[in-house]
Coordinates of C-alpha atoms in Angstrom, one line a residue:
Chain A
X180 CA -15.6 12.1 6.0
X181 CA -15.5 9.1 8.3
X182 CA -16.2 9.5 12.0
X183 CA -13.0 9.9 14.1
X184 CA -14.5 7.3 16.4
X185 CA -14.2 4.7 13.6
X186 CA -10.4 5.1 13.9
X187 CA -10.0 5.7 17.6
X188 CA -12.5 3.2 18.9
X189 CA -13.6 -0.2 17.7
X190 CA -16.7 -2.2 16.7
X191 CA -17.0 -5.5 18.6
X192 CA -18.6 -6.9 15.5
X193 CA -15.2 -6.9 13.6
X194 CA -14.0 -10.4 12.7
X195 CA -10.4 -10.9 11.4
X196 CA -10.0 -13.9 9.2
X197 CA -6.5 -15.3 8.6
X198 CA -6.4 -16.6 5.0
X199 CA -2.6 -17.4 4.9
X200 CA -2.9 -21.1 4.3
X201 CA -5.6 -20.7 1.7
X202 CA -4.6 -17.7 -0.4
X203 CA -0.9 -18.3 0.4
X204 CA -1.3 -21.9 -0.5
X205 CA -2.0 -20.7 -4.1
X206 CA 1.6 -19.5 -4.2
X207 CA 3.2 -22.8 -3.0
X208 CA 0.7 -25.4 -3.9
X209 CA -0.2 -25.7 -0.3
X210 CA 3.1 -27.2 0.7
X211 CA 3.3 -26.0 4.2
X212 CA 5.1 -28.0 6.9
X213 CA 3.0 -29.2 9.9
X214 CA 5.3 -27.1 12.1
X215 CA 4.4 -24.0 10.1
X216 CA 0.7 -24.7 10.4
X217 CA 0.8 -25.5 14.1
X218 CA 2.8 -22.3 14.8
X219 CA 0.4 -20.3 12.7
X220 CA -2.5 -21.8 14.6
X221 CA -0.9 -20.8 17.9
X222 CA 0.0 -17.4 16.6
X223 CA -3.6 -16.7 15.5
X224 CA -4.8 -17.7 19.0
X225 CA -2.3 -15.4 20.7
X226 CA -3.0 -12.5 18.3
X227 CA -6.8 -12.7 18.9
X228 CA -7.5 -13.6 15.3
X229 CA -11.2 -14.7 15.0
X230 CA -11.0 -17.3 12.2
X231 CA -8.3 -19.3 10.6
X232 CA -8.8 -20.6 7.1
X233 CA -7.0 -23.8 6.6
X234 CA -7.4 -24.1 2.8
X235 CA -9.8 -25.5 0.2
X236 CA -12.2 -28.4 0.3
X237 CA -11.2 -29.3 -3.3
X238 CA -12.5 -32.4 -5.1
X239 CA -9.9 -35.2 -5.2
X240 CA -11.4 -36.3 -8.5
X241 CA -10.7 -32.9 -10.1
X242 CA -7.3 -32.3 -8.4
X243 CA -4.4 -34.7 -8.1
X244 CA -3.6 -35.3 -4.5
X245 CA 0.0 -36.0 -5.4
X246 CA 0.5 -32.5 -6.9
X247 CA -0.8 -30.5 -3.9
X248 CA -0.2 -30.2 -0.2
X249 CA -3.0 -31.5 2.0
X250 CA -4.5 -28.1 2.6
X251 CA -5.9 -28.1 -0.9
X252 CA -8.3 -30.7 0.4
X253 CA -8.6 -30.1 4.1
X254 CA -9.5 -33.5 5.4
X255 CA -11.1 -33.2 8.8
X256 CA -8.4 -35.6 10.2
X257 CA -5.6 -33.4 8.9
X258 CA -7.1 -30.4 10.6
X259 CA -7.5 -32.4 13.8
X260 CA -3.9 -33.4 13.7
X261 CA -3.0 -29.7 14.1
X262 CA -5.7 -28.4 16.4
X263 CA -6.9 -31.5 18.4
X264 CA -10.4 -30.6 19.7
X265 CA -9.7 -26.9 19.1
X266 CA -10.9 -26.0 22.5
X267 CA -10.2 -22.3 21.9
X268 CA -11.8 -19.0 20.8
X269 CA -10.3 -19.3 17.3
X270 CA -12.8 -20.6 14.9
X271 CA -11.7 -22.7 11.8
X272 CA -12.7 -22.1 8.2
X273 CA -12.3 -23.8 4.8
X274 CA -13.1 -22.5 1.4
X275 CA -15.2 -24.4 -1.1
X276 CA -15.2 -23.2 -4.7
X277 CA -18.3 -23.6 -6.9
X278 CA -17.6 -26.3 -9.4
X279 CA -14.4 -27.5 -7.8
X280 CA -15.6 -29.5 -4.9
X281 CA -18.0 -32.4 -3.9
X282 CA -19.5 -30.6 -1.0
X283 CA -22.4 -33.1 -0.4
X284 CA -19.8 -35.8 0.2
X285 CA -16.7 -34.1 1.4
X286 CA -18.2 -31.7 3.9
X287 CA -19.3 -33.6 7.0
X288 CA -21.9 -32.4 9.6
X289 CA -20.4 -29.7 11.7
X290 CA -20.8 -31.8 14.9
X291 CA -18.5 -34.4 13.3
X292 CA -15.9 -31.8 12.0
X293 CA -13.4 -29.4 13.6
X294 CA -14.5 -26.8 11.0
X295 CA -16.8 -24.0 12.0
X296 CA -17.2 -21.9 8.9
X297 CA -17.6 -22.8 5.2
X298 CA -16.6 -20.0 2.8
X299 CA -18.3 -20.5 -0.5
X300 CA -16.4 -18.8 -3.4
X301 CA -18.3 -18.0 -6.5
X302 CA -18.3 -15.8 -9.6
X303 CA -21.4 -13.8 -10.5
X304 CA -22.2 -16.3 -13.2
X305 CA -22.6 -19.2 -10.7
X306 CA -24.8 -17.7 -7.9
X307 CA -27.4 -20.5 -8.0
X308 CA -24.8 -23.2 -7.5
X309 CA -23.3 -21.1 -4.6
X310 CA -26.8 -20.9 -3.0
X311 CA -27.0 -24.7 -3.2
X312 CA -23.7 -25.0 -1.4
X313 CA -24.7 -22.4 1.2
X314 CA -27.9 -24.3 1.9
X315 CA -26.0 -27.6 2.2
X316 CA -23.5 -26.0 4.7
X317 CA -26.2 -24.3 6.7
X318 CA -28.2 -27.5 6.9
X319 CA -25.1 -29.3 8.2
X320 CA -24.8 -26.7 11.0
X321 CA -22.0 -24.4 9.7
X322 CA -21.6 -20.7 9.7
X323 CA -21.4 -19.7 6.0
X324 CA -19.9 -16.8 4.1
X325 CA -20.1 -16.2 0.3
X326 CA -17.3 -14.6 -1.5
X327 CA -18.3 -13.0 -4.8
X328 CA -15.1 -13.0 -6.8
X329 CA -13.9 -10.6 -9.4
X330 CA -16.5 -7.9 -8.7
X331 CA -14.3 -5.2 -10.2
X332 CA -15.7 -6.4 -13.6
X333 CA -19.3 -6.6 -12.5
X334 CA -22.1 -4.6 -13.8
X335 CA -24.0 -3.1 -11.0
X336 CA -27.4 -4.5 -12.0
X337 CA -25.9 -8.0 -12.0
X338 CA -24.3 -7.4 -8.7
X339 CA -27.5 -6.3 -7.2
X340 CA -29.4 -9.3 -8.5
X341 CA -26.7 -11.6 -6.9
X342 CA -27.0 -9.7 -3.6
X343 CA -30.8 -10.1 -3.8
X344 CA -30.5 -13.9 -4.3
X345 CA -27.8 -14.2 -1.6
X346 CA -29.9 -12.0 0.7
X347 CA -32.7 -14.5 0.4
X348 CA -30.3 -17.4 1.1
X349 CA -29.3 -18.4 4.6
X350 CA -25.7 -17.2 4.2
X351 CA -24.3 -15.2 7.1
X352 CA -21.7 -12.9 5.5
X353 CA -21.3 -11.7 1.9
X354 CA -17.8 -10.8 0.8
X355 CA -16.5 -8.1 -1.5
X356 CA -13.6 -9.8 -3.3
X357 CA -11.2 -7.6 -5.4
X358 CA -9.7 -10.6 -7.1
X359 CA -7.8 -8.4 -9.6
X360 CA -6.5 -5.8 -7.2
X361 CA -8.1 -3.3 -9.5
X362 CA -10.2 -1.2 -7.1
X363 CA -9.4 2.2 -5.5
X364 CA -10.7 3.1 -2.1
X365 CA -13.4 5.4 -3.6
X366 CA -14.8 2.4 -5.5
X367 CA -14.8 0.3 -2.4
X368 CA -16.9 2.9 -0.7
X369 CA -19.4 2.8 -3.5
X370 CA -19.5 -1.0 -3.7
X371 CA -20.0 -1.2 0.1
X372 CA -23.0 1.2 -0.4
X373 CA -24.5 -1.3 -2.8
X374 CA -23.8 -4.3 -0.5
X375 CA -25.1 -2.4 2.6
X376 CA -28.6 -2.0 1.1
X377 CA -29.1 -5.7 0.9
X378 CA -27.1 -6.5 4.1
X379 CA -29.5 -4.2 6.0
X380 CA -32.6 -5.7 4.4
X381 CA -31.6 -9.3 4.9
X382 CA -29.6 -8.9 8.1
X383 CA -26.3 -10.1 6.7
X384 CA -22.8 -9.0 7.5
X385 CA -20.3 -7.8 4.9
X386 CA -16.7 -8.9 4.4
X387 CA -13.8 -7.8 2.3
X388 CA -10.9 -9.7 0.7
X389 CA -8.4 -7.4 -1.0
X390 CA -5.4 -7.9 -3.3
X391 CA -2.3 -5.8 -3.3
X392 CA -1.7 -5.2 -7.0
X393 CA -1.7 -1.5 -6.5
X394 CA -0.5 -1.5 -2.9
X395 CA -4.1 -0.9 -1.8
X396 CA -5.1 -4.1 -0.1
X397 CA -4.7 -2.6 3.4
X398 CA -6.0 0.8 2.3
X399 CA -9.1 -0.7 0.8
X400 CA -9.6 -2.8 3.9
X401 CA -9.4 0.4 6.1
X402 CA -11.8 2.1 3.7
X403 CA -14.2 -0.8 4.1
X404 CA -13.9 -0.8 7.9
X405 CA -14.9 2.9 7.9
X406 CA -17.8 2.1 5.7
X407 CA -19.2 -0.6 8.1
X408 CA -17.7 -3.8 6.7
X409 CA -17.1 -6.2 9.6
X410 CA -15.3 -9.3 8.2
X411 CA -11.7 -8.6 7.2
X412 CA -9.4 -11.0 5.5
X413 CA -5.7 -10.7 6.0
X414 CA -2.6 -12.9 5.6
X415 CA 0.8 -12.9 7.3
X416 CA 3.2 -10.7 5.4
X417 CA 0.4 -10.4 2.8
X418 CA 1.1 -13.9 1.5
X419 CA -1.3 -14.7 -1.3
X420 CA -1.8 -15.2 -5.0
X421 CA 0.2 -12.8 -7.1
X422 CA 0.6 -9.4 -5.4
X423 CA -0.8 -11.0 -2.2
X424 CA -3.4 -9.7 0.3
X425 CA -3.9 -7.3 3.1
X426 CA -1.1 -7.9 5.6
X427 CA -2.1 -9.2 9.0
X428 CA 0.6 -7.1 10.7
X429 CA -0.8 -3.9 9.1
X430 CA -4.4 -4.8 9.9
X431 CA -3.7 -5.6 13.6
X432 CA -1.6 -2.5 13.8
X433 CA -4.8 -0.5 12.9
X434 CA -7.6 -2.3 14.8
X435 CA -8.1 -0.9 18.3
X436 CA -9.9 -3.8 20.0
X437 CA -7.5 -4.7 22.8
X438 CA -8.1 -8.4 22.1
X439 CA -5.8 -8.1 19.0
X440 CA -2.1 -8.4 19.7
X441 CA 0.6 -7.4 17.2
X442 CA 3.6 -8.9 18.9
X443 CA 2.9 -12.6 18.2
X444 CA 2.3 -11.6 14.5
X445 CA 5.7 -10.0 14.3
X446 CA 7.3 -13.1 15.9
X447 CA 5.6 -15.4 13.4
X448 CA 6.5 -13.2 10.4
X449 CA 10.1 -13.1 11.6
X450 CA 10.5 -16.8 12.2
X451 CA 8.3 -18.3 9.5
X452 CA 7.1 -16.0 6.8
X453 CA 10.5 -14.4 6.1
X454 CA 11.9 -17.9 5.9
X455 CA 9.4 -18.9 3.2
X456 CA 10.6 -15.9 1.2
X457 CA 14.3 -16.7 1.7
X458 CA 13.6 -20.3 0.6
X459 CA 12.3 -18.9 -2.7
X460 CA 8.6 -18.6 -2.4
X461 CA 7.6 -15.4 -4.3
X462 CA 4.6 -13.2 -3.7
X463 CA 3.9 -9.5 -3.3
X464 CA 3.7 -6.2 -5.1
X465 CA 5.7 -6.0 -8.4
X466 CA 5.2 -4.2 -11.7
X467 CA 3.5 -7.2 -13.5
X468 CA 0.7 -7.2 -10.9
X469 CA 0.4 -3.5 -10.9
X470 CA -0.3 -3.8 -14.7
X471 CA -3.0 -6.4 -14.4
X472 CA -4.5 -4.4 -11.6
X473 CA -4.6 -1.2 -13.6
X474 CA -6.0 -3.1 -16.5
X475 CA -8.6 -4.9 -14.4
X476 CA -7.5 -8.3 -15.6
X477 CA -7.0 -11.7 -13.9
X478 CA -3.4 -12.0 -12.7
X479 CA -2.8 -15.3 -14.4
X480 CA -0.4 -13.9 -17.0
X481 CA 1.4 -11.9 -14.4
X482 CA 1.8 -15.1 -12.3
X483 CA 3.2 -16.8 -15.4
X484 CA 5.6 -13.9 -15.9
X485 CA 6.7 -14.3 -12.3
X486 CA 7.1 -18.1 -12.5
X487 CA 9.2 -17.8 -15.7
X488 CA 11.4 -15.4 -13.8
X489 CA 10.9 -12.9 -16.6
X490 CA 12.3 -9.4 -15.9
X491 CA 11.2 -7.7 -19.2
X492 CA 8.4 -5.7 -17.7
X493 CA 8.1 -3.3 -20.6
X494 CA 7.7 -6.1 -23.1
X495 CA 5.1 -7.7 -20.8
X496 CA 3.2 -4.4 -20.7
X497 CA 3.2 -4.3 -24.5
X498 CA 1.8 -7.9 -24.6
X499 CA -1.0 -6.9 -22.1
X500 CA -1.9 -3.8 -24.0
X501 CA -1.4 -5.3 -27.5
X502 CA 1.2 -2.7 -28.3
X503 CA 3.6 -5.2 -29.7
Chain B
X162 CA -18.0 10.1 -0.5
X163 CA -15.8 11.5 -3.2
X164 CA -17.2 12.5 -6.5
X165 CA -16.9 9.9 -9.2
X166 CA -15.6 12.6 -11.5
X167 CA -12.5 12.9 -9.2
X168 CA -11.6 9.4 -10.2
X169 CA -12.8 9.3 -13.9
X170 CA -11.7 12.8 -14.9
X171 CA -8.8 15.0 -14.0
X172 CA -7.9 18.4 -12.7
X173 CA -5.5 20.3 -14.9
X174 CA -4.1 21.8 -11.7
X175 CA -2.5 18.5 -10.7
X176 CA 1.4 18.7 -10.6
X177 CA 3.5 15.5 -10.3
X178 CA 6.8 16.0 -8.6
X179 CA 9.5 13.3 -9.1
X180 CA 11.5 13.2 -5.9
X181 CA 13.6 10.1 -6.7
X182 CA 17.0 11.8 -6.6
X183 CA 16.3 13.7 -3.5
X184 CA 14.4 11.3 -1.2
X185 CA 16.0 8.3 -2.9
X186 CA 19.4 10.0 -2.4
X187 CA 18.9 9.6 1.3
X188 CA 19.2 5.9 0.7
X189 CA 22.4 5.8 -1.2
X190 CA 24.1 9.1 -0.1
X191 CA 23.2 10.6 -3.5
X192 CA 25.6 8.3 -5.4
X193 CA 23.7 8.1 -8.7
X194 CA 25.6 7.8 -12.0
X195 CA 25.2 10.5 -14.5
X196 CA 23.7 8.0 -16.9
X197 CA 21.0 7.2 -14.3
X198 CA 20.2 10.9 -13.8
X199 CA 20.1 11.7 -17.6
X200 CA 17.8 8.7 -18.2
X201 CA 15.6 9.8 -15.3
X202 CA 15.4 13.3 -16.7
X203 CA 14.5 11.9 -20.2
X204 CA 11.9 9.5 -18.6
X205 CA 10.3 12.3 -16.6
X206 CA 9.9 14.3 -19.8
X207 CA 8.4 11.4 -21.7
X208 CA 6.1 10.5 -18.8
X209 CA 4.7 14.0 -18.6
X210 CA 6.0 14.5 -15.0
X211 CA 5.8 18.2 -14.1
X212 CA 8.8 18.8 -11.8
X213 CA 12.0 16.8 -11.2
X214 CA 13.7 17.4 -7.9
X215 CA 17.4 17.0 -8.3
X216 CA 18.4 16.9 -4.6
X217 CA 19.4 19.2 -1.8
X218 CA 21.1 22.6 -1.7
X219 CA 23.1 21.5 1.4
X220 CA 25.8 23.6 2.9
X221 CA 29.3 22.5 2.0
X222 CA 30.5 23.8 5.4
X223 CA 28.1 21.5 7.2
X224 CA 28.4 18.4 5.0
X225 CA 31.6 16.8 3.7
X226 CA 31.5 16.9 -0.1
X227 CA 33.7 13.7 -0.2
X228 CA 31.1 11.7 1.7
X229 CA 28.1 12.5 -0.5
X230 CA 27.3 12.4 -4.2
X231 CA 26.9 15.8 -6.0
X232 CA 23.1 15.8 -5.7
X233 CA 23.4 16.6 -2.0
X234 CA 24.6 20.0 -3.1
X235 CA 23.0 20.5 -6.5
X236 CA 25.5 23.0 -8.1
X237 CA 23.9 24.7 -11.0
X238 CA 26.7 23.5 -13.2
X239 CA 26.1 19.9 -12.3
X240 CA 22.4 20.2 -13.2
X241 CA 23.3 22.0 -16.5
X242 CA 25.6 19.1 -17.3
X243 CA 22.5 16.9 -17.3
X244 CA 19.9 19.1 -18.8
X245 CA 21.7 21.7 -20.9
X246 CA 19.4 24.7 -21.1
X247 CA 16.4 22.4 -20.2
X248 CA 14.3 23.7 -23.1
X249 CA 11.4 21.5 -22.1
X250 CA 8.1 21.5 -20.2
X251 CA 9.7 19.6 -17.3
X252 CA 10.6 22.1 -14.5
X253 CA 13.5 21.5 -12.1
X254 CA 13.5 21.7 -8.4
X255 CA 15.8 21.4 -5.4
X256 CA 15.2 21.1 -1.7
X257 CA 16.6 23.5 0.9
X258 CA 16.4 22.4 4.5
X259 CA 16.1 25.0 7.2
X260 CA 19.4 25.2 9.1
X261 CA 21.3 23.0 6.7
X262 CA 22.0 25.4 3.8
X263 CA 23.5 28.7 3.0
X264 CA 20.7 29.9 0.8
X265 CA 21.7 33.5 0.5
X266 CA 25.0 32.4 -1.0
X267 CA 24.3 29.1 -2.6
X268 CA 21.0 29.8 -4.4
X269 CA 21.6 32.1 -7.4
X270 CA 19.0 34.3 -9.1
X271 CA 16.6 32.2 -11.1
X272 CA 17.7 33.9 -14.3
X273 CA 21.2 32.6 -13.8
X274 CA 20.1 29.1 -12.7
X275 CA 18.5 26.0 -14.4
X276 CA 16.4 25.6 -11.3
X277 CA 12.7 26.7 -11.4
X278 CA 11.4 25.7 -8.0
X279 CA 12.9 25.9 -4.5
X280 CA 11.3 23.5 -2.0
X281 CA 11.9 24.7 1.6
X282 CA 11.7 21.9 4.2
X283 CA 11.0 22.8 7.8
X284 CA 9.7 21.5 11.0
X285 CA 6.9 23.3 12.8
X286 CA 9.5 24.7 15.2
X287 CA 11.4 26.6 12.5
X288 CA 8.7 28.3 10.6
X289 CA 10.2 31.9 10.8
X290 CA 13.5 30.6 9.4
X291 CA 11.5 28.9 6.6
X292 CA 9.7 32.2 5.8
X293 CA 13.1 33.9 5.5
X294 CA 14.2 31.3 3.0
X295 CA 10.8 31.5 1.1
X296 CA 11.2 35.3 0.8
X297 CA 14.8 35.0 -0.4
X298 CA 13.8 32.5 -3.1
X299 CA 10.8 34.5 -4.2
X300 CA 12.9 37.6 -4.4
X301 CA 15.3 35.7 -6.6
X302 CA 12.5 34.8 -9.0
X303 CA 11.7 31.2 -8.1
X304 CA 8.5 29.3 -7.6
X305 CA 8.5 28.1 -3.9
X306 CA 6.9 25.4 -1.9
X307 CA 7.2 24.8 1.8
X308 CA 7.2 21.3 3.2
X309 CA 6.1 21.1 6.8
X310 CA 7.7 17.8 8.0
X311 CA 6.5 15.4 10.6
X312 CA 3.0 16.8 10.9
X313 CA 1.7 13.5 12.3
X314 CA 3.1 14.7 15.7
X315 CA 1.7 18.3 15.4
X316 CA -0.9 19.7 17.6
X317 CA -3.6 21.3 15.5
X318 CA -3.3 24.8 17.0
X319 CA 0.4 24.9 16.2
X320 CA -0.2 23.6 12.7
X321 CA -2.9 26.3 12.2
X322 CA -0.5 29.0 13.4
X323 CA 2.2 27.7 11.0
X324 CA -0.4 27.8 8.1
X325 CA -1.4 31.3 9.1
X326 CA 2.3 32.5 8.9
X327 CA 2.9 30.6 5.7
X328 CA -0.3 31.9 4.3
X329 CA 0.9 35.5 4.8
X330 CA 4.3 34.6 3.2
X331 CA 4.8 34.6 -0.6
X332 CA 5.1 30.8 -0.8
X333 CA 3.1 29.1 -3.7
X334 CA 2.4 25.7 -2.3
X335 CA 2.3 24.3 1.3
X336 CA 3.0 20.6 1.7
X337 CA 1.6 17.9 4.0
X338 CA 4.6 15.7 4.8
X339 CA 3.9 12.4 6.6
X340 CA 7.6 12.0 7.5
X341 CA 6.9 9.0 9.8
X342 CA 4.5 7.2 7.5
X343 CA 2.1 7.3 10.5
X344 CA -1.1 8.7 9.0
X345 CA -4.2 6.8 7.8
X346 CA -6.3 8.1 4.9
X347 CA -9.0 9.3 7.2
X348 CA -6.4 11.5 9.0
X349 CA -5.2 12.8 5.7
X350 CA -8.7 14.0 4.9
X351 CA -8.9 15.8 8.2
X352 CA -5.5 17.4 7.8
X353 CA -6.3 18.6 4.2
X354 CA -9.4 20.2 5.7
X355 CA -7.2 22.2 8.0
X356 CA -4.8 23.2 5.2
X357 CA -7.6 24.0 2.8
X358 CA -9.0 26.7 5.0
X359 CA -5.7 28.7 4.8
X360 CA -5.0 27.7 1.2
X361 CA -8.4 29.2 0.2
X362 CA -7.9 32.3 2.3
X363 CA -4.4 33.0 1.0
X364 CA -4.7 31.5 -2.5
X365 CA -2.1 28.8 -2.0
X366 CA -1.9 25.3 -3.4
X367 CA -1.6 22.2 -1.2
X368 CA 0.9 19.4 -1.8
X369 CA 1.4 15.9 -0.3
X370 CA 4.6 13.9 0.4
X371 CA 3.8 10.5 1.8
X372 CA 5.9 7.6 3.2
X373 CA 5.1 3.9 2.8
X374 CA 5.7 2.6 6.3
X375 CA 2.2 1.2 6.4
X376 CA 1.8 0.6 2.7
X377 CA -0.3 3.7 2.6
X378 CA 1.8 6.2 0.6
X379 CA -0.2 5.7 -2.6
X380 CA -3.5 5.4 -0.7
X381 CA -2.8 8.6 1.2
X382 CA -1.9 10.4 -2.0
X383 CA -5.1 9.2 -3.7
X384 CA -7.1 10.4 -0.6
X385 CA -5.4 13.8 -0.9
X386 CA -6.2 14.1 -4.6
X387 CA -9.8 13.4 -3.8
X388 CA -9.7 16.1 -1.2
X389 CA -8.4 18.8 -3.5
X390 CA -4.6 18.5 -3.1
X391 CA -2.9 19.3 -6.3
X392 CA 0.9 18.8 -5.8
X393 CA 1.8 15.2 -5.6
X394 CA 5.3 13.8 -4.8
X395 CA 6.3 10.4 -6.1
X396 CA 9.5 8.4 -6.7
X397 CA 10.3 5.6 -9.1
X398 CA 9.6 2.2 -7.5
X399 CA 8.9 4.2 -4.4
X400 CA 12.6 4.8 -3.7
X401 CA 13.1 6.9 -0.6
X402 CA 14.2 7.0 2.9
X403 CA 13.2 3.9 4.9
X404 CA 10.0 2.5 3.6
X405 CA 10.1 4.9 0.7
X406 CA 7.5 7.0 -1.0
X407 CA 4.4 6.9 -3.2
X408 CA 5.5 5.0 -6.3
X409 CA 5.5 6.9 -9.6
X410 CA 4.2 3.9 -11.5
X411 CA 1.2 3.7 -9.1
X412 CA 0.5 7.4 -9.3
X413 CA 0.7 7.7 -13.1
X414 CA -1.5 4.5 -13.3
X415 CA -4.2 6.5 -11.5
X416 CA -4.0 10.0 -12.9
X417 CA -6.3 10.4 -15.9
X418 CA -4.7 13.4 -17.6
X419 CA -3.6 12.1 -21.0
X420 CA -0.4 14.0 -20.7
X421 CA 0.9 11.4 -18.2
X422 CA 2.4 8.2 -19.7
X423 CA 3.0 5.0 -17.8
X424 CA 5.1 3.1 -20.3
X425 CA 8.3 5.2 -20.0
X426 CA 8.0 4.8 -16.2
X427 CA 7.9 1.0 -16.6
X428 CA 10.9 1.0 -18.9
X429 CA 12.9 3.1 -16.4
X430 CA 12.0 1.0 -13.4
X431 CA 12.9 -2.1 -15.4
X432 CA 16.3 -0.8 -16.6
X433 CA 17.4 1.3 -13.7
X434 CA 15.5 1.0 -10.5
X435 CA 15.5 -2.8 -10.4
X436 CA 19.2 -2.6 -11.0
X437 CA 19.8 -0.4 -8.0
X438 CA 18.0 -2.9 -5.9
X439 CA 19.9 -5.8 -7.3
X440 CA 23.2 -4.0 -6.6
X441 CA 22.2 -3.9 -3.0
X442 CA 20.5 -0.6 -2.4
X443 CA 17.7 -1.3 0.1
X444 CA 14.5 0.6 0.6
X445 CA 10.8 -0.1 0.9
X446 CA 8.1 -1.6 3.2
X447 CA 9.4 -3.9 5.9
X448 CA 8.3 -4.7 9.5
X449 CA 10.8 -2.3 11.1
X450 CA 9.3 0.7 9.2
X451 CA 5.7 -0.5 9.9
X452 CA 6.6 -0.4 13.6
X453 CA 8.0 3.2 13.6
X454 CA 5.0 4.1 11.5
X455 CA 2.4 2.7 13.9
X456 CA 4.3 4.2 16.8
X457 CA 4.5 7.6 15.0
X458 CA 8.3 7.8 15.4
X459 CA 11.1 9.1 13.2
X460 CA 12.4 6.1 11.2
X461 CA 16.0 6.6 12.2
X462 CA 16.2 3.5 14.4
X463 CA 14.5 1.4 11.7
X464 CA 17.0 2.6 9.2
X465 CA 19.8 1.6 11.6
X466 CA 18.2 -1.8 12.0
X467 CA 18.2 -2.1 8.2
X468 CA 21.8 -0.9 7.8
X469 CA 23.0 -3.4 10.4
X470 CA 21.2 -6.1 8.4
X471 CA 19.4 -7.1 11.6
X472 CA 16.6 -9.6 11.2
X473 CA 15.4 -9.8 14.8
X474 CA 12.2 -7.9 14.3
X475 CA 10.6 -9.1 17.5
X476 CA 13.5 -7.9 19.6
X477 CA 13.5 -4.6 17.8
X478 CA 9.8 -4.2 18.6
X479 CA 10.6 -4.8 22.2
X480 CA 13.3 -2.1 22.1
X481 CA 10.9 0.4 20.5
X482 CA 8.1 -0.3 23.0
X483 CA 10.5 -0.7 26.0
X484 CA 9.2 -4.2 26.6
X485 CA 12.7 -5.6 27.0

């Protein structure tokens, strides 16, 4: 049983990361207006959010700049146009995917960039490439996290080996990423236990990035907080790929550090997030995502189901389970 | 940490109660078509659901029969028109609210009724009246549960006294009811601990009825299962008052007893529940319910906000917190 103090009090080490532009950008191809991004930045500042993730540092050779909004690429100048010198307590982050970016070239030295934190995203199969990116970013002066994606499919010995390698790397934070929204809180507790061994040994922090396929993104984040995880990803109104993420309004409603403020979050959701939904951008819990979550599968077929505006959930379930 | 076996295996003592008509009826004044109710009954049978709650046994003196659908009153004949002799493994339930029913008159002997289970709903302040109803129902031959509503506002000594009184009564199951959707999983664990002491002493089962104000209805139900709670309420697509309940499709996706079948649930949600939503019936997670959940308040003002089709969430938050 968790200590009551974990619910009543707070750990100053907690860091809230707003991933709305990055994970939400996967829903709308990063087509956010500048007004939206500026207001989001202001809201994060008012709400006491610790980090704001702007998007990806994707390679312009691999991705067509005409097909995506600018936050797929996160040029330093585009970020500066929003934040100026960012003379605030809100730190700025971007994500760099293993194999999908030219980090040596596209990530400048920190002293020349508005970015504070590089979030390296990797699968278990590409850990050495992730370490290369981590070392590059640390050398350039950044804080660095590493997100190990899709760990609900990982075998424990492989996961431990990855944590050993990352432990020996200069990364600051290692993330649990439930890419498929497949994990239950009890499993989060067990996985945190595995991470915690290496985090303690190598003096790393642990983070969590949850998906809402089974309406458990917030619950799994709470579970992780109670288990000692400090870095918490959330997005406004849960906007994110497929079933979306842990909602910022839920998370800041829980955290007891007085620096966090719920009211600006509510204002932003009312004025900007609800509007996105009304204009037709679709994300959030629905049966197709529940199914891929239960079956521990990548949500790509569920996203296709959504994009095709299909409503034949039962037929889709037959396809997934090969019953047809 | 919960035993892995609690997630991988199953307890045969688990009972799933479908509360769609009853808690969902609070959303649409119990205006379900007979076709809907018949299909729901068939679906519950196919899905292996243990109990189907038809609605309330409300007093026709206190409530105008012209303003509500028939499941507000649950005449035995109306139930028989759906289920015939109910020669199935699915048991039938109704809810009787303390102070809102004429149970001596309106609840027949079990041998003359299609109903198997009476669910007595009470606040902490009316426990003796609940015991009177429990004794009446047991005398008439029914299984009986008692739902203690709004316990998120209860002081522990009052709760313990209520559990002592109910322990000494002939009730079979005592329910944890998070009426305000205010509780976090850690709190559920602590409350189950309190219930468990009396349940063990008096040989009672424990149940849970959760609300989804903070997207925790399913998570709190999982938590309760892991803590030894056996009776689990759920509704299709989470239909229920305000933010709704634990979704049946989530719950049956978790439970490992092979008697439970997810596919018929998906079919029913596709063909009937989604249609209710398309026709304009509104329930489920939204900011106004999150706010009353966080503030541990009855959702009535949030329901009014919804019914008035208000969208000024920030102003509503000011009203709730007296900031305006």
